[in-house]
PDB file of C-alpha atoms in Angstrom:
ATOM      1  CA  MET A   1     119.609 131.127 100.681  1.00  0.00           C
ATOM      2  CA  LYS A   2     122.976 130.743 102.427  1.00  0.00           C
ATOM      3  CA  ASP A   3     124.266 127.196 102.703  1.00  0.00           C
ATOM      4  CA  ILE A   4     125.420 125.771 106.044  1.00  0.00           C
ATOM      5  CA  SER A   5     128.838 124.174 106.157  1.00  0.00           C
ATOM      6  CA  TYR A   6     129.341 120.736 107.680  1.00  0.00           C
ATOM      7  CA  VAL A   7     131.598 122.358 110.296  1.00  0.00           C
ATOM      8  CA  ALA A   8     128.718 124.609 111.367  1.00  0.00           C
ATOM      9  CA  LEU A   9     126.401 121.597 111.371  1.00  0.00           C
ATOM     10  CA  LEU A  10     128.847 119.786 113.653  1.00  0.00           C
ATOM     11  CA  ALA A  11     128.670 122.763 116.036  1.00  0.00           C
ATOM     12  CA  ALA A  12     124.922 122.183 116.339  1.00  0.00           C
ATOM     13  CA  PHE A  13     125.628 118.580 117.318  1.00  0.00           C
ATOM     14  CA  LEU A  14     128.144 119.762 119.905  1.00  0.00           C
ATOM     15  CA  PHE A  15     125.335 121.747 121.502  1.00  0.00           C
ATOM     16  CA  MET A  16     123.735 118.399 122.340  1.00  0.00           C
ATOM     17  CA  LEU A  17     126.699 117.653 124.598  1.00  0.00           C
ATOM     18  CA  ILE A  18     125.194 119.969 127.213  1.00  0.00           C
ATOM     19  CA  PRO A  19     122.012 117.941 127.910  1.00  0.00           C
ATOM     20  CA  PHE A  20     123.988 114.751 127.305  1.00  0.00           C
ATOM     21  CA  TRP A  21     126.489 115.711 130.045  1.00  0.00           C
ATOM     22  CA  LEU A  22     123.714 116.824 132.424  1.00  0.00           C
ATOM     23  CA  SER A  23     121.926 113.513 131.921  1.00  0.00           C
ATOM     24  CA  TYR A  24     125.113 111.585 132.624  1.00  0.00           C
ATOM     25  CA  LYS A  25     126.015 113.738 135.641  1.00  0.00           C
ATOM     26  CA  GLN A  26     122.566 113.495 137.198  1.00  0.00           C
ATOM     27  CA  LYS A  27     122.207 109.791 136.310  1.00  0.00           C
ATOM     28  CA  LEU A  28     118.921 110.316 134.483  1.00  0.00           C
ATOM     29  CA  GLY A  29     119.473 107.310 132.236  1.00  0.00           C
ATOM     30  CA  ILE A  30     118.519 109.027 128.973  1.00  0.00           C
ATOM     31  CA  SER A  31     121.973 109.710 127.513  1.00  0.00           C
ATOM     32  CA  LYS A  32     121.861 106.692 125.209  1.00  0.00           C
ATOM     33  CA  GLU A  33     118.380 107.535 123.934  1.00  0.00           C
ATOM     34  CA  MET A  34     119.406 111.141 123.282  1.00  0.00           C
ATOM     35  CA  LEU A  35     122.455 110.040 121.317  1.00  0.00           C
ATOM     36  CA  ILE A  36     120.468 107.542 119.249  1.00  0.00           C
ATOM     37  CA  ALA A  37     117.700 110.095 118.573  1.00  0.00           C
ATOM     38  CA  SER A  38     120.231 112.716 117.434  1.00  0.00           C
ATOM     39  CA  MET A  39     122.034 110.293 115.122  1.00  0.00           C
ATOM     40  CA  ARG A  40     118.781 108.990 113.684  1.00  0.00           C
ATOM     41  CA  ALA A  41     117.612 112.542 112.998  1.00  0.00           C
ATOM     42  CA  PHE A  42     120.880 113.286 111.163  1.00  0.00           C
ATOM     43  CA  VAL A  43     120.807 110.130 109.048  1.00  0.00           C
ATOM     44  CA  GLN A  44     117.087 110.247 108.275  1.00  0.00           C
ATOM     45  CA  LEU A  45     117.033 113.938 107.341  1.00  0.00           C
ATOM     46  CA  THR A  46     120.158 113.610 105.205  1.00  0.00           C
ATOM     47  CA  ILE A  47     118.667 110.693 103.279  1.00  0.00           C
ATOM     48  CA  ILE A  48     115.273 112.360 102.844  1.00  0.00           C
ATOM     49  CA  GLY A  49     117.019 115.522 101.668  1.00  0.00           C
ATOM     50  CA  TYR A  50     118.598 113.674  98.754  1.00  0.00           C
ATOM     51  CA  ILE A  51     115.388 111.758  98.036  1.00  0.00           C
ATOM     52  CA  ILE A  52     113.324 114.956  97.905  1.00  0.00           C
ATOM     53  CA  THR A  53     115.917 116.575  95.654  1.00  0.00           C
ATOM     54  CA  PHE A  54     115.512 113.626  93.287  1.00  0.00           C
ATOM     55  CA  VAL A  55     111.717 113.818  93.469  1.00  0.00           C
ATOM     56  CA  PHE A  56     111.743 117.539  92.702  1.00  0.00           C
ATOM     57  CA  SER A  57     113.848 116.897  89.622  1.00  0.00           C
ATOM     58  CA  ILE A  58     111.500 114.194  88.308  1.00  0.00           C
ATOM     59  CA  GLN A  59     108.239 116.111  88.916  1.00  0.00           C
ATOM     60  CA  THR A  60     106.133 112.941  88.783  1.00  0.00           C
ATOM     61  CA  PRO A  61     102.962 113.062  90.941  1.00  0.00           C
ATOM     62  CA  LEU A  62     102.844 109.293  91.359  1.00  0.00           C
ATOM     63  CA  LEU A  63     106.359 109.314  92.806  1.00  0.00           C
ATOM     64  CA  PHE A  64     105.766 111.902  95.518  1.00  0.00           C
ATOM     65  CA  LEU A  65     102.361 110.375  96.298  1.00  0.00           C
ATOM     66  CA  PHE A  66     104.164 107.078  96.818  1.00  0.00           C
ATOM     67  CA  ILE A  67     106.551 108.801  99.246  1.00  0.00           C
ATOM     68  CA  ILE A  68     103.575 110.254 101.143  1.00  0.00           C
ATOM     69  CA  PHE A  69     102.089 106.749 101.299  1.00  0.00           C
ATOM     70  CA  ILE A  70     105.334 105.434 102.807  1.00  0.00           C
ATOM     71  CA  MET A  71     105.310 108.300 105.330  1.00  0.00           C
ATOM     72  CA  ILE A  72     101.758 107.377 106.347  1.00  0.00           C
ATOM     73  CA  MET A  73     102.687 103.707 106.688  1.00  0.00           C
ATOM     74  CA  ILE A  74     105.641 104.544 108.950  1.00  0.00           C
ATOM     75  CA  ALA A  75     103.544 106.979 111.006  1.00  0.00           C
ATOM     76  CA  SER A  76     100.784 104.363 111.381  1.00  0.00           C
ATOM     77  CA  ARG A  77     103.251 101.730 112.536  1.00  0.00           C
ATOM     78  CA  THR A  78     104.839 104.135 115.017  1.00  0.00           C
ATOM     79  CA  SER A  79     101.569 105.292 116.581  1.00  0.00           C
ATOM     80  CA  ALA A  80     100.113 101.754 116.565  1.00  0.00           C
ATOM     81  CA  LYS A  81     102.765 100.734 119.091  1.00  0.00           C
ATOM     82  CA  ARG A  82     100.838 102.805 121.618  1.00  0.00           C
ATOM     83  CA  GLY A  83      97.719 100.816 120.796  1.00  0.00           C
ATOM     84  CA  GLU A  84      99.085  97.308 121.091  1.00  0.00           C
ATOM     85  CA  ALA A  85      96.279  96.460 123.512  1.00  0.00           C
ATOM     86  CA  PHE A  86      93.738  96.974 120.739  1.00  0.00           C
ATOM     87  CA  HIS A  87      93.111  94.773 117.731  1.00  0.00           C
ATOM     88  CA  HIS A  88      93.732  96.368 114.330  1.00  0.00           C
ATOM     89  CA  SER A  89      95.452  99.418 115.864  1.00  0.00           C
ATOM     90  CA  PHE A  90      97.654  99.775 112.774  1.00  0.00           C
ATOM     91  CA  TRP A  91      94.721  99.888 110.375  1.00  0.00           C
ATOM     92  CA  ILE A  92      92.801 102.273 112.618  1.00  0.00           C
ATOM     93  CA  ALA A  93      95.795 104.605 112.661  1.00  0.00           C
ATOM     94  CA  PHE A  94      96.282 104.180 108.917  1.00  0.00           C
ATOM     95  CA  ALA A  95      92.637 105.018 108.147  1.00  0.00           C
ATOM     96  CA  ALA A  96      92.752 108.137 110.316  1.00  0.00           C
ATOM     97  CA  LEU A  97      96.028 109.385 108.826  1.00  0.00           C
ATOM     98  CA  VAL A  98      94.920 108.768 105.238  1.00  0.00           C
ATOM     99  CA  THR A  99      91.685 110.655 105.920  1.00  0.00           C
ATOM    100  CA  ALA A 100      93.577 113.603 107.399  1.00  0.00           C
ATOM    101  CA  GLU A 101      96.046 113.719 104.515  1.00  0.00           C
ATOM    102  CA  ALA A 102      93.372 113.404 101.824  1.00  0.00           C
ATOM    103  CA  ALA A 103      91.272 116.173 103.406  1.00  0.00           C
ATOM    104  CA  SER A 104      94.282 118.484 103.652  1.00  0.00           C
ATOM    105  CA  VAL A 105      95.484 118.021 100.070  1.00  0.00           C
ATOM    106  CA  THR A 106      91.940 118.411  98.732  1.00  0.00           C
ATOM    107  CA  VAL A 107      91.512 121.784 100.471  1.00  0.00           C
ATOM    108  CA  TRP A 108      94.931 123.018  99.325  1.00  0.00           C
ATOM    109  CA  VAL A 109      94.362 122.086  95.689  1.00  0.00           C
ATOM    110  CA  VAL A 110      90.654 122.934  95.318  1.00  0.00           C
ATOM    111  CA  PHE A 111      91.111 126.419  96.775  1.00  0.00           C
ATOM    112  CA  ASP A 112      94.328 126.951  94.813  1.00  0.00           C
ATOM    113  CA  ILE A 113      96.424 127.475  97.929  1.00  0.00           C
ATOM    114  CA  VAL A 114      99.330 125.560  96.406  1.00  0.00           C
ATOM    115  CA  ASP A 115      99.985 123.773  93.131  1.00  0.00           C
ATOM    116  CA  PHE A 116      99.794 120.002  93.055  1.00  0.00           C
ATOM    117  CA  GLU A 117     103.559 119.649  92.932  1.00  0.00           C
ATOM    118  CA  ALA A 118     106.045 117.829  95.139  1.00  0.00           C
ATOM    119  CA  GLN A 119     107.760 121.085  96.125  1.00  0.00           C
ATOM    120  CA  TYR A 120     104.631 122.151  98.010  1.00  0.00           C
ATOM    121  CA  ILE A 121     102.595 119.038  98.759  1.00  0.00           C
ATOM    122  CA  LEU A 122     105.422 116.903 100.144  1.00  0.00           C
ATOM    123  CA  PRO A 123     106.756 119.172 102.936  1.00  0.00           C
ATOM    124  CA  MET A 124     103.303 120.411 103.902  1.00  0.00           C
ATOM    125  CA  SER A 125     102.030 116.821 104.040  1.00  0.00           C
ATOM    126  CA  GLY A 126     104.911 115.911 106.327  1.00  0.00           C
ATOM    127  CA  MET A 127     103.704 118.500 108.841  1.00  0.00           C
ATOM    128  CA  ILE A 128     100.134 117.202 108.698  1.00  0.00           C
ATOM    129  CA  ILE A 129     101.117 113.544 108.992  1.00  0.00           C
ATOM    130  CA  GLY A 130     103.518 114.263 111.857  1.00  0.00           C
ATOM    131  CA  SER A 131     100.988 116.144 113.967  1.00  0.00           C
ATOM    132  CA  SER A 132      98.271 113.592 113.238  1.00  0.00           C
ATOM    133  CA  MET A 133     100.623 110.764 114.232  1.00  0.00           C
ATOM    134  CA  VAL A 134     101.172 112.389 117.626  1.00  0.00           C
ATOM    135  CA  ALA A 135      97.404 112.714 118.088  1.00  0.00           C
ATOM    136  CA  VAL A 136      96.889 109.028 117.261  1.00  0.00           C
ATOM    137  CA  SER A 137      99.570 107.986 119.759  1.00  0.00           C
ATOM    138  CA  LEU A 138      98.038 110.165 122.472  1.00  0.00           C
ATOM    139  CA  VAL A 139      94.558 108.753 121.843  1.00  0.00           C
ATOM    140  CA  PHE A 140      95.724 105.137 122.067  1.00  0.00           C
ATOM    141  CA  ASP A 141      97.707 105.794 125.230  1.00  0.00           C
ATOM    142  CA  ARG A 142      95.108 107.932 127.005  1.00  0.00           C
ATOM    143  CA  LEU A 143      92.152 105.744 126.001  1.00  0.00           C
ATOM    144  CA  LYS A 144      93.648 102.676 127.661  1.00  0.00           C
ATOM    145  CA  ARG A 145      94.575 104.561 130.850  1.00  0.00           C
ATOM    146  CA  GLU A 146      91.182 106.252 131.080  1.00  0.00           C
ATOM    147  CA  PHE A 147      89.455 102.909 130.609  1.00  0.00           C
ATOM    148  CA  ASP A 148      91.514 101.242 133.333  1.00  0.00           C
ATOM    149  CA  SER A 149      90.522 103.966 135.807  1.00  0.00           C
ATOM    150  CA  THR A 150      86.823 104.142 134.865  1.00  0.00           C
ATOM    151  CA  LYS A 151      85.853 100.585 133.887  1.00  0.00           C
ATOM    152  CA  GLU A 152      83.751 100.135 137.048  1.00  0.00           C
ATOM    153  CA  LEU A 153      81.821 103.303 136.214  1.00  0.00           C
ATOM    154  CA  ILE A 154      81.272 102.088 132.651  1.00  0.00           C
ATOM    155  CA  MET A 155      80.022  98.731 133.902  1.00  0.00           C
ATOM    156  CA  GLY A 156      77.630 100.514 136.243  1.00  0.00           C
ATOM    157  CA  LYS A 157      76.176 102.568 133.404  1.00  0.00           C
ATOM    158  CA  LEU A 158      75.753  99.463 131.274  1.00  0.00           C
ATOM    159  CA  ALA A 159      73.947  97.745 134.141  1.00  0.00           C
ATOM    160  CA  LEU A 160      71.535 100.678 134.308  1.00  0.00           C
ATOM    161  CA  GLY A 161      70.648 100.283 130.625  1.00  0.00           C
ATOM    162  CA  ALA A 162      73.043 102.676 128.927  1.00  0.00           C
ATOM    163  CA  THR A 163      74.337 101.837 125.463  1.00  0.00           C
ATOM    164  CA  ARG A 164      78.049 101.266 124.898  1.00  0.00           C
ATOM    165  CA  ARG A 165      78.318 104.738 123.373  1.00  0.00           C
ATOM    166  CA  GLN A 166      76.524 106.386 126.283  1.00  0.00           C
ATOM    167  CA  ALA A 167      78.578 104.494 128.851  1.00  0.00           C
ATOM    168  CA  SER A 168      81.803 105.547 127.118  1.00  0.00           C
ATOM    169  CA  GLN A 169      80.905 109.206 126.593  1.00  0.00           C
ATOM    170  CA  GLU A 170      83.056 110.597 129.418  1.00  0.00           C
ATOM    171  CA  LEU A 171      85.894 108.284 128.397  1.00  0.00           C
ATOM    172  CA  ILE A 172      85.779 109.613 124.830  1.00  0.00           C
ATOM    173  CA  GLU A 173      85.551 113.255 125.911  1.00  0.00           C
ATOM    174  CA  ALA A 174      88.553 112.992 128.245  1.00  0.00           C
ATOM    175  CA  THR A 175      90.623 111.197 125.606  1.00  0.00           C
ATOM    176  CA  VAL A 176      89.940 113.622 122.753  1.00  0.00           C
ATOM    177  CA  LYS A 177      90.557 116.657 124.980  1.00  0.00           C
ATOM    178  CA  ALA A 178      93.864 115.227 126.185  1.00  0.00           C
ATOM    179  CA  ALA A 179      94.976 114.471 122.624  1.00  0.00           C
ATOM    180  CA  LEU A 180      94.239 118.042 121.531  1.00  0.00           C
ATOM    181  CA  ILE A 181      96.050 119.792 124.393  1.00  0.00           C
ATOM    182  CA  PRO A 182      99.421 120.141 122.567  1.00  0.00           C
ATOM    183  CA  SER A 183      97.733 121.526 119.440  1.00  0.00           C
ATOM    184  CA  MET A 184      95.447 123.903 121.333  1.00  0.00           C
ATOM    185  CA  GLU A 185      98.268 125.267 123.479  1.00  0.00           C
ATOM    186  CA  GLY A 186     100.372 125.740 120.374  1.00  0.00           C
ATOM    187  CA  MET A 187      97.566 127.634 118.607  1.00  0.00           C
ATOM    188  CA  LYS A 188      97.096 129.930 121.595  1.00  0.00           C
ATOM    189  CA  THR A 189     100.748 131.009 121.651  1.00  0.00           C
ATOM    190  CA  ILE A 190     101.583 130.937 117.939  1.00  0.00           C
ATOM    191  CA  GLY A 191     103.277 134.182 116.937  1.00  0.00           C
ATOM    192  CA  LEU A 192     103.648 135.264 120.564  1.00  0.00           C
ATOM    193  CA  VAL A 193     105.818 132.623 122.202  1.00  0.00           C
ATOM    194  CA  GLN A 194     106.978 130.817 119.080  1.00  0.00           C
ATOM    195  CA  LEU A 195     107.535 131.657 115.432  1.00  0.00           C
ATOM    196  CA  PRO A 196     106.497 128.461 113.623  1.00  0.00           C
ATOM    197  CA  GLY A 197     108.945 126.560 111.468  1.00  0.00           C
ATOM    198  CA  MET A 198     107.308 127.091 108.086  1.00  0.00           C
ATOM    199  CA  MET A 199     106.947 130.839 108.624  1.00  0.00           C
ATOM    200  CA  THR A 200     110.523 131.168 109.854  1.00  0.00           C
ATOM    201  CA  GLY A 201     111.869 129.087 106.980  1.00  0.00           C
ATOM    202  CA  ALA A 202     109.965 131.109 104.385  1.00  0.00           C
ATOM    203  CA  ILE A 203     111.230 134.402 105.821  1.00  0.00           C
ATOM    204  CA  ILE A 204     114.825 133.126 105.920  1.00  0.00           C
ATOM    205  CA  ALA A 205     114.424 132.029 102.287  1.00  0.00           C
ATOM    206  CA  GLY A 206     113.469 135.611 101.370  1.00  0.00           C
ATOM    207  CA  ALA A 207     109.654 135.543 101.293  1.00  0.00           C
ATOM    208  CA  SER A 208     107.624 138.502 102.489  1.00  0.00           C
ATOM    209  CA  PRO A 209     106.648 138.135 106.178  1.00  0.00           C
ATOM    210  CA  VAL A 210     102.998 138.702 105.212  1.00  0.00           C
ATOM    211  CA  VAL A 211     103.089 135.895 102.636  1.00  0.00           C
ATOM    212  CA  ALA A 212     104.938 133.676 105.109  1.00  0.00           C
ATOM    213  CA  VAL A 213     102.213 134.325 107.699  1.00  0.00           C
ATOM    214  CA  LYS A 214      99.494 133.356 105.215  1.00  0.00           C
ATOM    215  CA  TYR A 215     101.168 130.033 104.488  1.00  0.00           C
ATOM    216  CA  GLN A 216     101.724 129.426 108.192  1.00  0.00           C
ATOM    217  CA  LEU A 217      98.048 130.101 108.895  1.00  0.00           C
ATOM    218  CA  VAL A 218      97.087 127.537 106.258  1.00  0.00           C
ATOM    219  CA  ILE A 219      99.364 124.968 107.874  1.00  0.00           C
ATOM    220  CA  ALA A 220      98.368 125.845 111.450  1.00  0.00           C
ATOM    221  CA  LEU A 221      94.624 125.722 110.807  1.00  0.00           C
ATOM    222  CA  THR A 222      94.839 122.609 108.627  1.00  0.00           C
ATOM    223  CA  THR A 223      97.031 120.870 111.193  1.00  0.00           C
ATOM    224  CA  PHE A 224      94.757 121.732 114.092  1.00  0.00           C
ATOM    225  CA  GLY A 225      91.628 120.687 112.217  1.00  0.00           C
ATOM    226  CA  ASN A 226      93.131 117.409 111.084  1.00  0.00           C
ATOM    227  CA  THR A 227      94.523 116.661 114.524  1.00  0.00           C
ATOM    228  CA  ALA A 228      91.007 116.982 115.927  1.00  0.00           C
ATOM    229  CA  ILE A 229      89.503 114.873 113.142  1.00  0.00           C
ATOM    230  CA  THR A 230      92.188 112.214 113.522  1.00  0.00           C
ATOM    231  CA  ALA A 231      91.772 112.035 117.296  1.00  0.00           C
ATOM    232  CA  MET A 232      87.998 111.626 116.954  1.00  0.00           C
ATOM    233  CA  ILE A 233      88.225 108.965 114.255  1.00  0.00           C
ATOM    234  CA  VAL A 234      90.708 106.878 116.240  1.00  0.00           C
ATOM    235  CA  CYS A 235      88.739 107.289 119.443  1.00  0.00           C
ATOM    236  CA  PHE A 236      85.402 106.310 117.878  1.00  0.00           C
ATOM    237  CA  LEU A 237      86.922 103.288 116.141  1.00  0.00           C
ATOM    238  CA  THR A 238      88.911 102.135 119.169  1.00  0.00           C
ATOM    239  CA  TYR A 239      86.666 102.506 122.217  1.00  0.00           C
ATOM    240  CA  GLN A 240      84.455  99.670 120.964  1.00  0.00           C
ATOM    241  CA  ALA A 241      87.384  97.295 121.421  1.00  0.00           C
ATOM    242  CA  PHE A 242      86.776  97.421 125.174  1.00  0.00           C
ATOM    243  CA  PHE A 243      83.549  95.521 124.587  1.00  0.00           C
ATOM    244  CA  LYS A 244      84.454  93.372 121.572  1.00  0.00           C
ATOM    245  CA  GLN A 245      87.736  92.164 123.069  1.00  0.00           C
ATOM    246  CA  ARG A 246      86.198  91.519 126.490  1.00  0.00           C
ATOM    247  CA  MET A 247      88.685  93.816 128.211  1.00  0.00           C
ATOM    248  CA  PHE A 248      86.591  94.075 131.346  1.00  0.00           C
TER     249      PHE A 248
END
């Protein structure tokens, strides 16, 4: 696979000057955030590139499992910021992400989709953890906003004898549906509007398009399934906080 020179990489950064200039010109106030995000992406990806190269050379399962654990910890901390109103939001996010990751790896290994090696498990896990993290963040954010707008309705149902679960049913449905919108829209247009990253990368690396599609289907279906599972777990564990924390 052809290497990319640092000069060419710099050209990609120069492309960011277009939205940066538009933001500055239109006074949108996001220029600083865009610059920080771009620099963080460069630094983080460069570091992880060297780390993964080291991990591949060692071929020690415990080492790449430890890296996955760190990824889950960081993802849990990031998504938990959206759930600051809830007690134990970090551990709720952590439990959901661990469940999603464990389910994914089990399916891949048991059905011999990939070998239990860092070269396959690590990048594929990153996709699963990333999508699940977004789902967790969306659930925390949407759950609080839905509760604020429907708390009177929930109180009315409770007064009429409904259980907490029954009173929160519409709240849970709206939250889970909202959290799954990005994944569902992506699944509907995959291959038509967008050529997914894993498929594109495999083709560029020289793999057969048919083989690349198979791997992309594994990732797409696993990601979608785990996003749904993660959203449900977080929602079911979190909605009870409205009653336990006396948030009425």
